[in-house]
Amino acid sequence: MNFIAHIKKIDLGDFEVQTLENHLIGTAQIASSFAAEFSNADWGQILGLWHDLGKYSNDFQEYIKRNSGYEENDQIISKTDHSSAGALLAKEIFPPPYWLALAYCITGHHAGLLNYFPEMGISGDLSSRIQKLHLFDAIKGIIPDNVLHNCTLTLPTGKGIHPKHVHLWIRMLFSCLVDADYLDTERFMNPETYYQRGDYSSLIDLNKTLLVYMARLTENASLTEVNRVRQQVLSDCLKAGIQNPGFFTLTVPTGGGKTLSSIAWALEHAISFGKTRIIVAIPYTSIISQTAKVYRDIFGTHNVLEHHSNLDDKLSTLDRKLAAENWDVPIVITTNVQLFESLFANRTSQCRKLHNLVNSVIILDEAQMLPVEFLKPILSVLEGLVDHFGVSVMFSTATQPVFTGRIGGTGKKSFMGISKEKVREVSSNIVELSKDLRRVEITMPDELNQPTEWKQIANELVRHEQVLCVVNTRKQCRDLYDLMPPGTIHLSRMMCSVHLTETIDLIKKKLSENKPVRVMSTQLIEAGVDIDFPVGYRALAGLDSIAQCAGRCNREGKLNAAGLIGSTKVFIPPKGAPPGLLRKGADATRSEERRVGKECRSRRSP
């Protein structure tokens, strides 16, 4: 019997068939090549060969022939379970730890990774699937010998893996199988789409392009202190690029050129150690659009994937959609949400891309925005990527948070972060950088518990022709905006991504033309938005937020050239910071300000 995996209708009454044996072998070859990147090619081979064993059943063959129209019959047959048989074979051949990993991947390659035990309100579980012994018994004598591939499996990642990272390893195997299955099926069903994938520039060529771009940028740059510092940061990044893979931090004040210097580090590092691609994860889509445009202008649209939920329709071309499925492009710009949800996901669509994180370089831009409430699993999975999957990670920010040692004090909620010995700072002298890039003076309120009414803040803001005011909530932003004169610009997450990008471009244009522009914004403008005001106002928040807001003032150091300096004024809003992390940050700022004030007073005492 000629067992069928897929049927394609070519013309009226004419069909083309992909044999099941060809599909299993084709999928195995692709999955094996993917899993070889983390020394588990043999696992990928078996997953590919066994994932669709249930299609050898008469029930499935009848189902696919009737429902595709290959055989004329008015009766439509329900789907059959074709993914449990491979799991049952794995259970029969391999010992418990190994067959479980295979079974999770095989049974989940369509519906997603299953829980082992049934859960209230969730249908489908692995323990039930491996009870369906009849599904394997029905095909035992039919499976070809070259598909019943039997071997001794290597250790996870070739050397073993820490128990806390086994979930990540299973997801990586799952990703190899899912992507291989999709690609082999696409190669048969839609060859024109399949052969449109790939054909990207090499990282070596992209690095050459970047070096030419940076040389031209340096040649045309004015001889300011800011540009001198940016050159120093770039030099530090290139030197760090040849250091052994692992964790890195890049701590550079706002305006120090982190966007270009970090990608220069990533390319140098990738080429030095044979890495395959660069992933840049950013907290806000407004920053992604800005960063992605910079990288597209340098490296070409084809080599850069911008992947997030609010993508401009103009960028949603077929090749972009294909690349978003499995991230096989050289440079991916995405959100923290997209990256970390995928690393903990069970759905095929989210997990498909994961194997392309192996042997990559990940830049976490504006690292201070990683969600505190999820920091423990985030740091754990990053450590798993570095220790077992050849990934190097850079935390890039002006306000570097603590990710090492014990985090969260000594209470029950505290946990161990990344080992300090694993993390290296790229900047050669952080203190000197801060001094050299001092372009703004921050003024704190005299009374930290005395709120200022919005009307008073509005009266102060209208005295400045160019001013940025950042508040803590969208409601605060709206309340203040309503008190401002016509022409004032409002920025918040009430706006869609395209509208935000257009508005930020308008603000930049007005600033460059030295036209009046007053902006009321939530904190979305604080992280990574390349914007330069002479004056800023910030509602009381954490010191990191205040520093980020100050980084939007005199960013290019133009006032310094005239013997002046930018200014950022902190004020207490009428209703204070909202509950949660923002309030905790504001309270910490109050506490630190009081402590510093007390120390200063004690030094002045006789």
Coordinates of N, CA, C and O in Angstrom, one line a residue, residues 443-445 452 454 457 461 468-473 476-477 480 521-523 526 536-547 549 568-578 582 585-586 589-590:
T443 N 16.6 68.7 39.4 CA 16.2 69.5 40.6 C 15.1 68.7 41.3 O 14.0 68.5 40.7
M444 N 15.3 68.4 42.6 CA 14.3 67.7 43.4 C 13.4 68.7 44.1 O 13.9 69.8 44.5
P445 N 12.2 68.4 44.5 CA 11.3 69.3 45.2 C 11.9 69.4 46.7 O 12.4 68.5 47.2
T452 N 1.9 69.1 44.0 CA 1.7 70.3 43.2 C 0.5 70.1 42.3 O 0.4 69.1 41.7
W454 N -2.1 70.3 39.2 CA -1.8 70.3 37.7 C -1.8 71.7 37.1 O -1.0 72.0 36.2
I457 N 1.5 73.2 37.6 CA 2.5 72.6 36.7 C 2.3 73.1 35.3 O 3.3 73.4 34.6
L461 N 4.9 75.0 32.7 CA 5.3 74.4 31.5 C 5.2 75.4 30.3 O 6.0 75.4 29.4
L468 N 9.4 68.9 27.8 CA 8.8 67.6 27.9 C 8.4 67.3 29.3 O 9.2 67.6 30.3
C469 N 7.2 66.8 29.5 CA 6.7 66.5 30.9 C 6.3 65.0 30.9 O 5.4 64.7 30.1
V470 N 6.8 64.2 31.8 CA 6.5 62.8 31.9 C 5.8 62.5 33.2 O 6.3 62.9 34.3
V471 N 4.7 61.9 33.1 CA 3.9 61.6 34.3 C 3.7 60.0 34.4 O 4.2 59.3 33.5
N472 N 3.1 59.6 35.4 CA 3.1 58.1 35.7 C 1.9 57.3 35.1 O 2.0 56.1 35.0
T473 N 0.8 58.0 34.8 CA -0.4 57.2 34.3 C -1.0 58.0 33.1 O -0.8 59.2 32.9
Q476 N -3.3 60.8 34.3 CA -2.5 62.0 34.7 C -2.1 62.8 33.4 O -2.1 64.0 33.4
C477 N -1.7 62.0 32.4 CA -1.3 62.6 31.1 C -2.4 63.4 30.5 O -2.3 64.5 30.0
L480 N -3.3 66.6 32.6 CA -2.4 67.7 32.4 C -2.5 68.3 31.0 O -2.5 69.5 30.8
S521 N 3.6 63.4 28.3 CA 3.8 61.9 27.9 C 3.7 61.0 29.2 O 4.1 61.5 30.3
T522 N 3.4 59.8 28.9 CA 3.6 58.8 30.0 C 5.0 58.3 29.8 O 5.8 58.8 29.0
Q523 N 5.4 57.3 30.6 CA 6.8 56.9 30.7 C 7.3 56.2 29.4 O 8.5 55.8 29.3
E526 N 10.5 57.4 27.9 CA 11.7 57.4 28.6 C 12.7 56.4 28.2 O 13.9 56.6 28.4
G536 N 13.0 69.4 30.9 CA 12.1 68.3 31.2 C 11.5 68.4 32.6 O 12.1 69.0 33.5
Y537 N 10.3 67.9 32.7 CA 9.6 67.8 34.0 C 9.3 66.3 34.2 O 8.8 65.6 33.3
R538 N 9.4 65.8 35.5 CA 9.1 64.4 35.7 C 8.3 64.3 37.1 O 8.8 64.8 38.1
A539 N 7.2 63.6 37.0 CA 6.4 63.3 38.2 C 7.3 62.3 39.0 O 7.9 61.5 38.4
L540 N 7.2 62.5 40.3 CA 8.1 61.7 41.2 C 7.9 60.2 40.9 O 6.8 59.7 40.8
A541 N 9.0 59.5 40.7 CA 9.0 58.0 40.4 C 10.3 57.5 40.9 O 11.0 58.1 41.7
G542 N 10.7 56.3 40.5 CA 12.0 55.7 40.9 C 13.1 56.5 40.3 O 13.0 57.2 39.3
L543 N 14.3 56.4 40.9 CA 15.4 57.1 40.4 C 15.8 56.7 39.0 O 16.3 57.6 38.2
D544 N 15.6 55.5 38.6 CA 15.9 55.1 37.3 C 15.0 55.8 36.3 O 15.5 56.2 35.2
S545 N 13.7 55.9 36.6 CA 12.8 56.6 35.7 C 13.2 58.1 35.6 O 13.1 58.7 34.5
I546 N 13.5 58.7 36.7 CA 14.0 60.1 36.7 C 15.2 60.3 35.8 O 15.3 61.2 35.0
A547 N 16.2 59.4 36.0 CA 17.4 59.4 35.1 C 17.1 59.2 33.7 O 17.6 59.9 32.8
C549 N 14.2 60.0 32.1 CA 13.6 61.2 31.7 C 14.6 62.3 31.4 O 14.6 63.0 30.4
T568 N 16.1 69.1 34.4 CA 14.9 68.3 34.6 C 14.4 68.6 36.0 O 15.2 68.4 37.0
K569 N 13.2 68.9 36.1 CA 12.6 69.3 37.4 C 11.6 68.1 37.8 O 10.7 67.8 37.1
V570 N 11.8 67.6 39.0 CA 11.0 66.6 39.6 C 9.9 67.3 40.4 O 10.2 68.2 41.2
F571 N 8.6 66.8 40.3 CA 7.5 67.4 41.1 C 6.7 66.3 41.7 O 6.7 65.1 41.2
I572 N 5.9 66.6 42.7 CA 5.0 65.6 43.3 C 3.6 65.8 42.7 O 3.0 66.9 42.9
P573 N 3.1 64.9 41.9 CA 1.8 65.0 41.3 C 0.7 65.0 42.3 O 0.8 64.6 43.5
P574 N -0.5 65.6 42.0 CA -1.6 65.7 42.9 C -2.0 64.4 43.7 O -2.3 64.4 44.8
K575 N -2.0 63.3 42.9 CA -2.5 62.0 43.5 C -1.3 61.0 43.7 O -1.6 59.9 44.0
G576 N -0.1 61.4 43.5 CA 1.0 60.6 43.8 C 1.1 59.4 42.7 O 0.3 59.4 41.8
A577 N 2.0 58.5 42.9 CA 2.2 57.4 42.0 C 1.1 56.3 42.3 O 0.7 56.2 43.4
P578 N 0.7 55.6 41.3 CA -0.3 54.5 41.5 C 0.3 53.4 42.3 O 1.6 53.2 42.3
L582 N 5.5 51.5 40.5 CA 5.7 52.9 40.4 C 5.7 53.6 41.8 O 6.6 54.4 42.1
G585 N 8.9 52.6 43.6 CA 10.0 53.4 43.1 C 10.0 54.8 43.7 O 11.0 55.4 44.1
A586 N 8.8 55.5 43.7 CA 8.7 56.8 44.2 C 9.1 56.9 45.7 O 9.8 57.8 46.2
T589 N 12.7 56.6 46.1 CA 13.4 57.9 45.8 C 13.3 58.9 47.0 O 14.2 59.6 47.3
R590 N 12.1 58.9 47.6 CA 11.9 59.8 48.8 C 12.9 59.4 49.9 O 13.6 60.2 50.5

